[in-house]
PDB file of C-alpha atoms and ligand atoms in Angstrom:
ATOM      1  CA  MET A 651       0.000   0.000   0.000  1.00 68.00           C
ATOM      2  CA  ALA A 652       1.436   3.376  -1.003  1.00 81.00           C
ATOM      3  CA  LEU A 653       1.334   6.229   1.481  1.00 91.00           C
ATOM      4  CA  ASP A 654      -0.593   9.377   0.681  1.00 95.00           C
ATOM      5  CA  ILE A 655       1.951  12.214   1.096  1.00 97.00           C
ATOM      6  CA  ARG A 656       0.927  15.881   1.072  1.00 97.00           C
ATOM      7  CA  PRO A 657       3.664  18.538   1.376  1.00 98.00           C
ATOM      8  CA  LEU A 658       3.147  21.186   4.059  1.00 98.00           C
ATOM      9  CA  HIS A 659       5.877  23.638   3.068  1.00 98.00           C
ATOM     10  CA  PRO A 660       7.890  24.566  -0.052  1.00 98.00           C
ATOM     11  CA  VAL A 661      11.204  23.026   1.119  1.00 97.00           C
ATOM     12  CA  PHE A 662      10.317  20.242   3.617  1.00 98.00           C
ATOM     13  CA  ALA A 663       7.632  18.771   5.905  1.00 98.00           C
ATOM     14  CA  ALA A 664       4.651  16.671   4.814  1.00 98.00           C
ATOM     15  CA  GLU A 665       1.486  15.101   6.116  1.00 98.00           C
ATOM     16  CA  VAL A 666       1.291  11.377   5.544  1.00 96.00           C
ATOM     17  CA  TYR A 667      -2.030   9.549   5.416  1.00 94.00           C
ATOM     18  CA  GLY A 668      -2.908   5.882   5.229  1.00 91.00           C
ATOM     19  CA  LEU A 669      -1.243   4.803   8.474  1.00 93.00           C
ATOM     20  CA  ASP A 670      -2.706   3.269  11.610  1.00 95.00           C
ATOM     21  CA  LEU A 671      -0.095   3.057  14.367  1.00 96.00           C
ATOM     22  CA  ARG A 672      -2.230   0.967  16.700  1.00 97.00           C
ATOM     23  CA  ASN A 673      -0.332  -1.946  15.174  1.00 94.00           C
ATOM     24  CA  PRO A 674       3.460  -1.871  14.687  1.00 94.00           C
ATOM     25  CA  PRO A 675       4.524  -1.299  11.057  1.00 95.00           C
ATOM     26  CA  ASP A 676       6.014  -4.159   9.013  1.00 95.00           C
ATOM     27  CA  ALA A 677       9.351  -3.820   7.202  1.00 96.00           C
ATOM     28  CA  ASP A 678       7.742  -2.480   4.025  1.00 95.00           C
ATOM     29  CA  LEU A 679       5.884   0.248   5.882  1.00 96.00           C
ATOM     30  CA  VAL A 680       8.995   1.185   7.891  1.00 97.00           C
ATOM     31  CA  ALA A 681      10.837   1.583   4.585  1.00 97.00           C
ATOM     32  CA  GLN A 682       8.062   3.801   3.195  1.00 96.00           C
ATOM     33  CA  ILE A 683       8.057   6.023   6.280  1.00 97.00           C
ATOM     34  CA  ASP A 684      11.856   6.243   6.123  1.00 97.00           C
ATOM     35  CA  ALA A 685      11.665   7.240   2.466  1.00 97.00           C
ATOM     36  CA  ALA A 686       9.213  10.030   3.322  1.00 97.00           C
ATOM     37  CA  MET A 687      11.492  11.122   6.181  1.00 98.00           C
ATOM     38  CA  HIS A 688      14.550  11.190   3.921  1.00 98.00           C
ATOM     39  CA  GLN A 689      12.841  13.625   1.606  1.00 98.00           C
ATOM     40  CA  TYR A 690      10.682  15.719   3.943  1.00 98.00           C
ATOM     41  CA  ALA A 691      12.561  15.450   7.307  1.00 98.00           C
ATOM     42  CA  VAL A 692       9.344  16.338   9.187  1.00 98.00           C
ATOM     43  CA  VAL A 693       6.354  14.014   8.810  1.00 98.00           C
ATOM     44  CA  VAL A 694       2.970  14.615  10.424  1.00 98.00           C
ATOM     45  CA  LEU A 695       0.636  11.680  11.073  1.00 97.00           C
ATOM     46  CA  ARG A 696      -2.867  12.835  12.031  1.00 97.00           C
ATOM     47  CA  ASP A 697      -5.475  11.108  14.188  1.00 97.00           C
ATOM     48  CA  GLN A 698      -3.246   8.444  15.773  1.00 98.00           C
ATOM     49  CA  ASP A 699      -5.172   7.510  18.915  1.00 98.00           C
ATOM     50  CA  ILE A 700      -2.424   5.412  20.494  1.00 98.00           C
ATOM     51  CA  ASP A 701      -1.303   4.703  24.062  1.00 98.00           C
ATOM     52  CA  ASP A 702       2.208   4.529  25.509  1.00 98.00           C
ATOM     53  CA  ASP A 703       2.694   0.863  24.606  1.00 98.00           C
ATOM     54  CA  GLN A 704       1.646   1.459  20.999  1.00 98.00           C
ATOM     55  CA  GLN A 705       3.830   4.548  20.679  1.00 98.00           C
ATOM     56  CA  TYR A 706       6.731   2.576  22.144  1.00 98.00           C
ATOM     57  CA  ALA A 707       6.173  -0.354  19.768  1.00 98.00           C
ATOM     58  CA  PHE A 708       6.049   1.967  16.753  1.00 98.00           C
ATOM     59  CA  ALA A 709       9.333   3.630  17.741  1.00 98.00           C
ATOM     60  CA  LYS A 710      11.026   0.294  18.350  1.00 97.00           C
ATOM     61  CA  ALA A 711       9.992  -0.860  14.887  1.00 97.00           C
ATOM     62  CA  MET A 712      11.550   2.270  13.347  1.00 98.00           C
ATOM     63  CA  GLY A 713      15.034   1.704  14.776  1.00 97.00           C
ATOM     64  CA  PRO A 714      17.293   1.616  17.841  1.00 97.00           C
ATOM     65  CA  LEU A 715      15.939   3.711  20.720  1.00 97.00           C
ATOM     66  CA  GLU A 716      17.901   6.236  22.700  1.00 95.00           C
ATOM     67  CA  PRO A 717      18.665   4.402  25.939  1.00 88.00           C
ATOM     68  CA  ASN A 718      18.417   7.382  28.294  1.00 82.00           C
ATOM     69  CA  ARG A 719      16.408  10.527  28.746  1.00 80.00           C
ATOM     70  CA  ALA A 720      18.481  13.611  29.536  1.00 79.00           C
ATOM     71  CA  THR A 721      16.661  15.885  31.959  1.00 78.00           C
ATOM     72  CA  VAL A 722      16.927  17.220  35.465  1.00 79.00           C
ATOM     73  CA  ASP A 723      15.236  15.226  38.239  1.00 79.00           C
ATOM     74  CA  ALA A 724      15.165  12.218  35.913  1.00 78.00           C
ATOM     75  CA  HIS A 725      14.027  10.010  38.813  1.00 80.00           C
ATOM     76  CA  LEU A 726      10.706  11.920  38.979  1.00 83.00           C
ATOM     77  CA  HIS A 727       9.316  10.138  35.920  1.00 88.00           C
ATOM     78  CA  ARG A 728       5.567  10.138  35.329  1.00 92.00           C
ATOM     79  CA  LEU A 729       5.430   7.654  32.454  1.00 93.00           C
ATOM     80  CA  LYS A 730       5.534   3.873  32.228  1.00 92.00           C
ATOM     81  CA  HIS A 731       8.463   3.535  29.834  1.00 93.00           C
ATOM     82  CA  HIS A 732      11.924   4.583  30.923  1.00 92.00           C
ATOM     83  CA  GLU A 733      12.837   5.650  27.356  1.00 93.00           C
ATOM     84  CA  MET A 734       9.713   7.805  26.789  1.00 96.00           C
ATOM     85  CA  ALA A 735      10.329  11.514  27.382  1.00 95.00           C
ATOM     86  CA  ASP A 736       7.635  13.403  29.275  1.00 94.00           C
ATOM     87  CA  ILE A 737       7.143  16.632  27.323  1.00 95.00           C
ATOM     88  CA  SER A 738       4.428  18.020  29.566  1.00 96.00           C
ATOM     89  CA  ASN A 739       3.830  20.617  32.259  1.00 97.00           C
ATOM     90  CA  LEU A 740       2.743  17.929  34.740  1.00 96.00           C
ATOM     91  CA  ASP A 741       4.387  16.501  37.847  1.00 94.00           C
ATOM     92  CA  PRO A 742       4.351  12.731  38.617  1.00 92.00           C
ATOM     93  CA  GLN A 743       0.968  13.171  40.359  1.00 93.00           C
ATOM     94  CA  GLY A 744      -0.541  14.826  37.299  1.00 94.00           C
ATOM     95  CA  SER A 745      -0.666  18.393  38.669  1.00 96.00           C
ATOM     96  CA  ILE A 746       0.541  21.422  36.705  1.00 98.00           C
ATOM     97  CA  LEU A 747       4.145  22.304  37.534  1.00 97.00           C
ATOM     98  CA  ALA A 748       4.399  25.466  39.642  1.00 97.00           C
ATOM     99  CA  ALA A 749       5.928  28.562  38.068  1.00 97.00           C
ATOM    100  CA  ASP A 750       9.140  28.158  40.058  1.00 96.00           C
ATOM    101  CA  ASN A 751       9.445  24.388  39.546  1.00 95.00           C
ATOM    102  CA  ARG A 752      12.980  23.421  38.592  1.00 93.00           C
ATOM    103  CA  ARG A 753      11.947  21.028  35.843  1.00 93.00           C
ATOM    104  CA  ARG A 754       9.672  23.682  34.330  1.00 96.00           C
ATOM    105  CA  LEU A 755      12.499  26.218  34.275  1.00 96.00           C
ATOM    106  CA  PHE A 756      14.849  23.647  32.757  1.00 95.00           C
ATOM    107  CA  ASN A 757      12.258  22.737  30.102  1.00 95.00           C
ATOM    108  CA  LEU A 758      11.924  26.364  29.015  1.00 97.00           C
ATOM    109  CA  GLY A 759      15.186  25.645  27.180  1.00 97.00           C
ATOM    110  CA  ASN A 760      13.011  23.889  24.567  1.00 97.00           C
ATOM    111  CA  ARG A 761      11.936  27.356  23.413  1.00 98.00           C
ATOM    112  CA  LEU A 762      15.428  27.791  21.920  1.00 98.00           C
ATOM    113  CA  TRP A 763      16.166  26.417  18.445  1.00 98.00           C
ATOM    114  CA  HIS A 764      17.865  23.068  18.935  1.00 98.00           C
ATOM    115  CA  SER A 765      18.440  19.570  17.669  1.00 98.00           C
ATOM    116  CA  ASP A 766      17.448  16.870  20.169  1.00 98.00           C
ATOM    117  CA  SER A 767      20.328  15.220  22.015  1.00 97.00           C
ATOM    118  CA  SER A 768      23.056  17.027  20.071  1.00 98.00           C
ATOM    119  CA  PHE A 769      24.696  17.160  23.522  1.00 97.00           C
ATOM    120  CA  LYS A 770      25.054  13.367  23.559  1.00 97.00           C
ATOM    121  CA  ALA A 771      28.163  11.689  22.092  1.00 97.00           C
ATOM    122  CA  THR A 772      25.903   9.743  19.743  1.00 97.00           C
ATOM    123  CA  PRO A 773      23.046  12.146  19.131  1.00 98.00           C
ATOM    124  CA  ALA A 774      19.418  11.573  18.133  1.00 98.00           C
ATOM    125  CA  LYS A 775      18.134  10.450  14.750  1.00 98.00           C
ATOM    126  CA  TYR A 776      14.330  10.733  14.739  1.00 98.00           C
ATOM    127  CA  SER A 777      12.164  12.237  17.459  1.00 98.00           C
ATOM    128  CA  MET A 778       8.531  11.133  17.517  1.00 98.00           C
ATOM    129  CA  LEU A 779       6.256  13.387  19.519  1.00 98.00           C
ATOM    130  CA  HIS A 780       2.639  12.469  20.211  1.00 98.00           C
ATOM    131  CA  GLY A 781      -0.014  14.937  21.346  1.00 98.00           C
ATOM    132  CA  ARG A 782      -2.182  13.565  24.185  1.00 98.00           C
ATOM    133  CA  VAL A 783      -3.514  16.841  25.605  1.00 98.00           C
ATOM    134  CA  ILE A 784      -3.252  20.013  23.520  1.00 98.00           C
ATOM    135  CA  PRO A 785      -3.745  23.534  24.934  1.00 98.00           C
ATOM    136  CA  PRO A 786      -6.459  25.573  23.170  1.00 97.00           C
ATOM    137  CA  GLU A 787      -3.951  28.213  22.068  1.00 97.00           C
ATOM    138  CA  GLY A 788      -0.193  28.439  21.633  1.00 98.00           C
ATOM    139  CA  GLY A 789       2.266  25.592  22.093  1.00 98.00           C
ATOM    140  CA  GLU A 790       3.141  25.226  18.416  1.00 98.00           C
ATOM    141  CA  THR A 791       6.362  23.483  17.427  1.00 98.00           C
ATOM    142  CA  GLU A 792       8.465  25.188  14.765  1.00 98.00           C
ATOM    143  CA  PHE A 793      10.879  23.300  12.541  1.00 98.00           C
ATOM    144  CA  ALA A 794      13.704  24.626  10.356  1.00 98.00           C
ATOM    145  CA  ASP A 795      15.342  22.756   7.458  1.00 98.00           C
ATOM    146  CA  MET A 796      19.131  22.776   7.899  1.00 98.00           C
ATOM    147  CA  ARG A 797      19.692  21.357   4.400  1.00 98.00           C
ATOM    148  CA  ALA A 798      17.897  24.256   2.738  1.00 98.00           C
ATOM    149  CA  ALA A 799      19.788  26.591   5.088  1.00 98.00           C
ATOM    150  CA  TRP A 800      23.110  25.063   3.996  1.00 98.00           C
ATOM    151  CA  ASP A 801      22.197  25.315   0.305  1.00 98.00           C
ATOM    152  CA  ALA A 802      21.476  29.046   0.715  1.00 98.00           C
ATOM    153  CA  LEU A 803      24.824  29.910   2.353  1.00 98.00           C
ATOM    154  CA  PRO A 804      27.426  31.896   0.401  1.00 98.00           C
ATOM    155  CA  ASP A 805      30.285  29.707  -0.850  1.00 98.00           C
ATOM    156  CA  ALA A 806      32.814  31.531   1.346  1.00 98.00           C
ATOM    157  CA  THR A 807      30.770  30.766   4.466  1.00 98.00           C
ATOM    158  CA  LYS A 808      30.408  27.137   3.434  1.00 98.00           C
ATOM    159  CA  ALA A 809      34.193  26.883   3.091  1.00 98.00           C
ATOM    160  CA  THR A 810      34.744  28.517   6.485  1.00 98.00           C
ATOM    161  CA  ILE A 811      32.369  26.340   8.462  1.00 98.00           C
ATOM    162  CA  GLU A 812      32.791  23.003   6.685  1.00 98.00           C
ATOM    163  CA  PRO A 813      35.741  21.731   8.801  1.00 98.00           C
ATOM    164  CA  LEU A 814      34.544  23.105  12.153  1.00 98.00           C
ATOM    165  CA  VAL A 815      33.791  21.057  15.256  1.00 98.00           C
ATOM    166  CA  CYS A 816      31.603  22.417  18.075  1.00 98.00           C
ATOM    167  CA  ASP A 817      31.160  21.581  21.730  1.00 98.00           C
ATOM    168  CA  HIS A 818      27.550  20.807  22.707  1.00 98.00           C
ATOM    169  CA  SER A 819      26.110  20.641  26.216  1.00 98.00           C
ATOM    170  CA  LEU A 820      22.808  21.100  28.016  1.00 96.00           C
ATOM    171  CA  LEU A 821      24.753  23.386  30.346  1.00 97.00           C
ATOM    172  CA  TYR A 822      25.330  25.807  27.458  1.00 98.00           C
ATOM    173  CA  SER A 823      21.726  25.946  26.211  1.00 98.00           C
ATOM    174  CA  ARG A 824      20.319  26.438  29.709  1.00 97.00           C
ATOM    175  CA  ALA A 825      22.874  29.141  30.447  1.00 97.00           C
ATOM    176  CA  LEU A 826      21.434  31.119  27.506  1.00 97.00           C
ATOM    177  CA  LEU A 827      18.215  31.497  29.535  1.00 97.00           C
ATOM    178  CA  GLY A 828      20.006  32.044  32.839  1.00 97.00           C
ATOM    179  CA  PHE A 829      19.275  28.579  34.203  1.00 95.00           C
ATOM    180  CA  ASP A 830      22.233  27.185  36.124  1.00 90.00           C
ATOM    181  CA  ALA A 831      20.600  25.214  38.958  1.00 88.00           C
ATOM    182  CA  PHE A 832      22.376  21.964  38.120  1.00 92.00           C
ATOM    183  CA  THR A 833      23.603  19.464  40.681  1.00 93.00           C
ATOM    184  CA  GLU A 834      27.245  18.387  40.666  1.00 95.00           C
ATOM    185  CA  GLN A 835      26.205  15.043  39.186  1.00 93.00           C
ATOM    186  CA  GLU A 836      24.220  16.740  36.405  1.00 92.00           C
ATOM    187  CA  ARG A 837      27.252  18.898  35.565  1.00 95.00           C
ATOM    188  CA  ILE A 838      29.241  15.677  35.137  1.00 95.00           C
ATOM    189  CA  ASP A 839      26.471  13.946  33.170  1.00 93.00           C
ATOM    190  CA  PHE A 840      26.010  16.948  30.854  1.00 95.00           C
ATOM    191  CA  ALA A 841      29.720  17.534  30.109  1.00 97.00           C
ATOM    192  CA  PRO A 842      30.289  18.899  26.566  1.00 97.00           C
ATOM    193  CA  VAL A 843      30.655  16.564  23.571  1.00 98.00           C
ATOM    194  CA  PRO A 844      32.136  17.323  20.116  1.00 98.00           C
ATOM    195  CA  GLN A 845      29.989  17.404  16.961  1.00 98.00           C
ATOM    196  CA  ARG A 846      30.683  18.449  13.391  1.00 98.00           C
ATOM    197  CA  LEU A 847      29.129  21.759  12.374  1.00 98.00           C
ATOM    198  CA  VAL A 848      28.470  20.513   8.827  1.00 98.00           C
ATOM    199  CA  ARG A 849      27.132  17.030   8.224  1.00 98.00           C
ATOM    200  CA  ARG A 850      26.048  14.917   5.310  1.00 97.00           C
ATOM    201  CA  HIS A 851      22.482  13.805   5.910  1.00 96.00           C
ATOM    202  CA  ALA A 852      22.539  10.039   5.493  1.00 95.00           C
ATOM    203  CA  GLY A 853      18.903   9.950   4.402  1.00 94.00           C
ATOM    204  CA  SER A 854      19.119  12.335   1.449  1.00 96.00           C
ATOM    205  CA  GLY A 855      22.868  12.635   0.804  1.00 97.00           C
ATOM    206  CA  ARG A 856      22.523  16.402   1.200  1.00 98.00           C
ATOM    207  CA  ARG A 857      24.686  18.618   3.366  1.00 98.00           C
ATOM    208  CA  SER A 858      23.173  20.191   6.488  1.00 98.00           C
ATOM    209  CA  ILE A 859      24.276  22.654   9.158  1.00 98.00           C
ATOM    210  CA  TYR A 860      24.276  20.925  12.530  1.00 98.00           C
ATOM    211  CA  LEU A 861      23.174  23.841  14.669  1.00 98.00           C
ATOM    212  CA  SER A 862      21.700  23.726  18.165  1.00 98.00           C
ATOM    213  CA  ALA A 863      21.281  25.971  21.207  1.00 98.00           C
ATOM    214  CA  HIS A 864      23.464  23.385  22.941  1.00 98.00           C
ATOM    215  CA  ILE A 865      26.571  24.685  21.129  1.00 98.00           C
ATOM    216  CA  GLY A 866      28.933  26.509  23.485  1.00 98.00           C
ATOM    217  CA  ASN A 867      32.187  26.688  21.573  1.00 98.00           C
ATOM    218  CA  ILE A 868      34.019  25.938  18.327  1.00 98.00           C
ATOM    219  CA  TYR A 869      37.262  23.993  18.621  1.00 98.00           C
ATOM    220  CA  GLY A 870      40.288  26.250  18.175  1.00 97.00           C
ATOM    221  CA  TRP A 871      38.282  29.488  18.148  1.00 98.00           C
ATOM    222  CA  PRO A 872      38.082  32.269  20.750  1.00 98.00           C
ATOM    223  CA  ARG A 873      34.733  31.709  22.444  1.00 97.00           C
ATOM    224  CA  PRO A 874      33.104  35.113  21.690  1.00 98.00           C
ATOM    225  CA  GLU A 875      34.011  34.763  18.006  1.00 98.00           C
ATOM    226  CA  ALA A 876      32.639  31.219  17.971  1.00 98.00           C
ATOM    227  CA  LEU A 877      29.348  32.216  19.567  1.00 98.00           C
ATOM    228  CA  ALA A 878      28.977  35.240  17.282  1.00 98.00           C
ATOM    229  CA  LEU A 879      29.321  32.942  14.247  1.00 98.00           C
ATOM    230  CA  ILE A 880      26.872  30.408  15.682  1.00 98.00           C
ATOM    231  CA  ARG A 881      24.396  33.224  16.326  1.00 98.00           C
ATOM    232  CA  ASP A 882      24.731  34.495  12.733  1.00 98.00           C
ATOM    233  CA  LEU A 883      24.296  30.986  11.328  1.00 98.00           C
ATOM    234  CA  THR A 884      21.254  30.370  13.535  1.00 98.00           C
ATOM    235  CA  GLU A 885      19.648  33.622  12.375  1.00 98.00           C
ATOM    236  CA  HIS A 886      20.301  32.625   8.776  1.00 98.00           C
ATOM    237  CA  ALA A 887      19.021  29.078   9.222  1.00 98.00           C
ATOM    238  CA  THR A 888      15.784  30.056  10.962  1.00 98.00           C
ATOM    239  CA  GLN A 889      14.561  32.623   8.444  1.00 98.00           C
ATOM    240  CA  ARG A 890      10.887  32.064   7.740  1.00 98.00           C
ATOM    241  CA  GLN A 891      11.460  30.529   4.308  1.00 98.00           C
ATOM    242  CA  PHE A 892      13.153  27.593   6.058  1.00 98.00           C
ATOM    243  CA  VAL A 893      10.540  27.232   8.836  1.00 98.00           C
ATOM    244  CA  TYR A 894       7.397  25.125   9.131  1.00 98.00           C
ATOM    245  CA  SER A 895       5.222  25.905  12.162  1.00 98.00           C
ATOM    246  CA  HIS A 896       3.152  22.976  13.397  1.00 98.00           C
ATOM    247  CA  ALA A 897      -0.168  23.797  15.081  1.00 98.00           C
ATOM    248  CA  TRP A 898      -0.939  20.682  17.113  1.00 98.00           C
ATOM    249  CA  ARG A 899      -4.184  18.748  16.941  1.00 98.00           C
ATOM    250  CA  LEU A 900      -5.127  16.016  19.372  1.00 98.00           C
ATOM    251  CA  HIS A 901      -3.396  12.698  18.521  1.00 98.00           C
ATOM    252  CA  ASP A 902      -0.939  14.133  16.022  1.00 98.00           C
ATOM    253  CA  LEU A 903       2.286  12.170  15.862  1.00 98.00           C
ATOM    254  CA  VAL A 904       5.081  14.293  14.436  1.00 98.00           C
ATOM    255  CA  ILE A 905       8.347  12.655  13.425  1.00 98.00           C
ATOM    256  CA  TRP A 906      11.388  14.812  12.729  1.00 98.00           C
ATOM    257  CA  ASP A 907      14.940  14.084  11.703  1.00 98.00           C
ATOM    258  CA  ASN A 908      17.326  15.757  14.137  1.00 98.00           C
ATOM    259  CA  ARG A 909      20.235  15.197  11.743  1.00 98.00           C
ATOM    260  CA  CYS A 910      18.971  17.835   9.336  1.00 98.00           C
ATOM    261  CA  THR A 911      16.424  19.996  11.186  1.00 98.00           C
ATOM    262  CA  MET A 912      16.186  22.222  14.246  1.00 98.00           C
ATOM    263  CA  HIS A 913      13.009  22.860  16.190  1.00 98.00           C
ATOM    264  CA  ARG A 914      11.691  24.938  19.048  1.00 98.00           C
ATOM    265  CA  ALA A 915       8.583  25.047  21.210  1.00 98.00           C
ATOM    266  CA  ARG A 916       6.410  28.165  21.182  1.00 98.00           C
ATOM    267  CA  PRO A 917       4.864  29.514  24.378  1.00 98.00           C
ATOM    268  CA  TYR A 918       1.421  28.760  25.821  1.00 98.00           C
ATOM    269  CA  ASP A 919      -0.213  29.529  29.159  1.00 98.00           C
ATOM    270  CA  ASP A 920       1.307  26.624  31.075  1.00 98.00           C
ATOM    271  CA  GLN A 921      -0.077  27.765  34.432  1.00 97.00           C
ATOM    272  CA  ARG A 922      -3.626  27.525  33.071  1.00 98.00           C
ATOM    273  CA  TYR A 923      -3.653  24.750  30.455  1.00 98.00           C
ATOM    274  CA  VAL A 924      -2.327  21.210  30.443  1.00 98.00           C
ATOM    275  CA  ARG A 925      -0.104  20.204  27.546  1.00 98.00           C
ATOM    276  CA  ASP A 926       0.799  16.514  27.559  1.00 97.00           C
ATOM    277  CA  MET A 927       3.151  15.339  24.814  1.00 97.00           C
ATOM    278  CA  ARG A 928       5.208  12.158  24.856  1.00 97.00           C
ATOM    279  CA  ARG A 929       8.349  11.564  22.870  1.00 97.00           C
ATOM    280  CA  MET A 930      10.189   8.475  21.723  1.00 97.00           C
ATOM    281  CA  THR A 931      13.625   9.078  20.253  1.00 98.00           C
ATOM    282  CA  LEU A 932      15.827   7.029  17.945  1.00 98.00           C
ATOM    283  CA  GLN A 933      19.581   7.040  18.338  1.00 98.00           C
ATOM    284  CA  ASP A 934      21.830   8.002  15.436  1.00 98.00           C
ATOM    285  CA  SER A 935      24.350   5.499  14.058  1.00 96.00           C
ATOM    286  CA  ALA A 936      27.495   7.063  15.604  1.00 97.00           C
ATOM    287  CA  PRO A 937      29.016  10.328  16.850  1.00 97.00           C
ATOM    288  CA  THR A 938      29.031  12.845  13.992  1.00 98.00           C
ATOM    289  CA  LEU A 939      32.844  12.841  13.842  1.00 98.00           C
ATOM    290  CA  GLU A 940      32.695   9.145  12.966  1.00 97.00           C
ATOM    291  CA  GLN A 941      30.117   9.594  10.202  1.00 97.00           C
ATOM    292  CA  PRO A 942      30.943  10.065   6.498  1.00 93.00           C
ATOM    293  CA  VAL A 943      30.847  13.642   5.239  1.00 92.00           C
TER     294      VAL A 943
HETATM  295 FE1  FE2 B1218      13.453  19.157  21.369  1.00 56.38          FE
END
């Protein structure tokens, strides 16, 4: 059965119809979804009324899972599956997190443009986020295509950035918002890791800029110069012609490829409305420095 694919944006992102994720996909369907991902990088599946077990089974069928969630207070986990990230404003008892809650303040870092798990030695491949409770306004997720952003760079900039290696850490992205309430153990766990600034996207063969709010330095560069360049590149790469904004509907499952996109959460009234999203994440094949360019 062929999937019904409808583009959502001129350069990337598509809605895909003809899927029912209540049952895990077979090899042929996995290959079709992968093919759509290779081209569009962001795929939206509407009306998937699935539970945690079904979301878990779908992710497992798509590839190797990330073994660990990276968050503060990781022991306060509300969900059944250890590997499923709780992207909500709820505490383990199901109450809305207070305005001064540490996990809430940490999670505000998701409002910055980033690529999931770029701060891990082997970063994330696909993220798969499912909407269980959607606020009536706000809370969109924006995506930016880092392949289109690369293509639009001047040749001189491409030559400058192609060989560069950056340090990524959760400590850096949270510092951008003034959050530094990490424990000593978290500072050890979130120590910086190196990643290439320019990658070749294995799915499409295209080049992409591997940007993320988690970047805190470029190897061999003075830090202010490094961060000024990263800021310029991020401004370039998140111009509106490269951005698809996803307005969530109940039971949307959105899959994105962290190897060639960035994303950010948009605000909503999180002291008034519940937003309950759950994410499964696939692990990439290797650290970016070990991948072909
Ligand atoms: Fe994210």
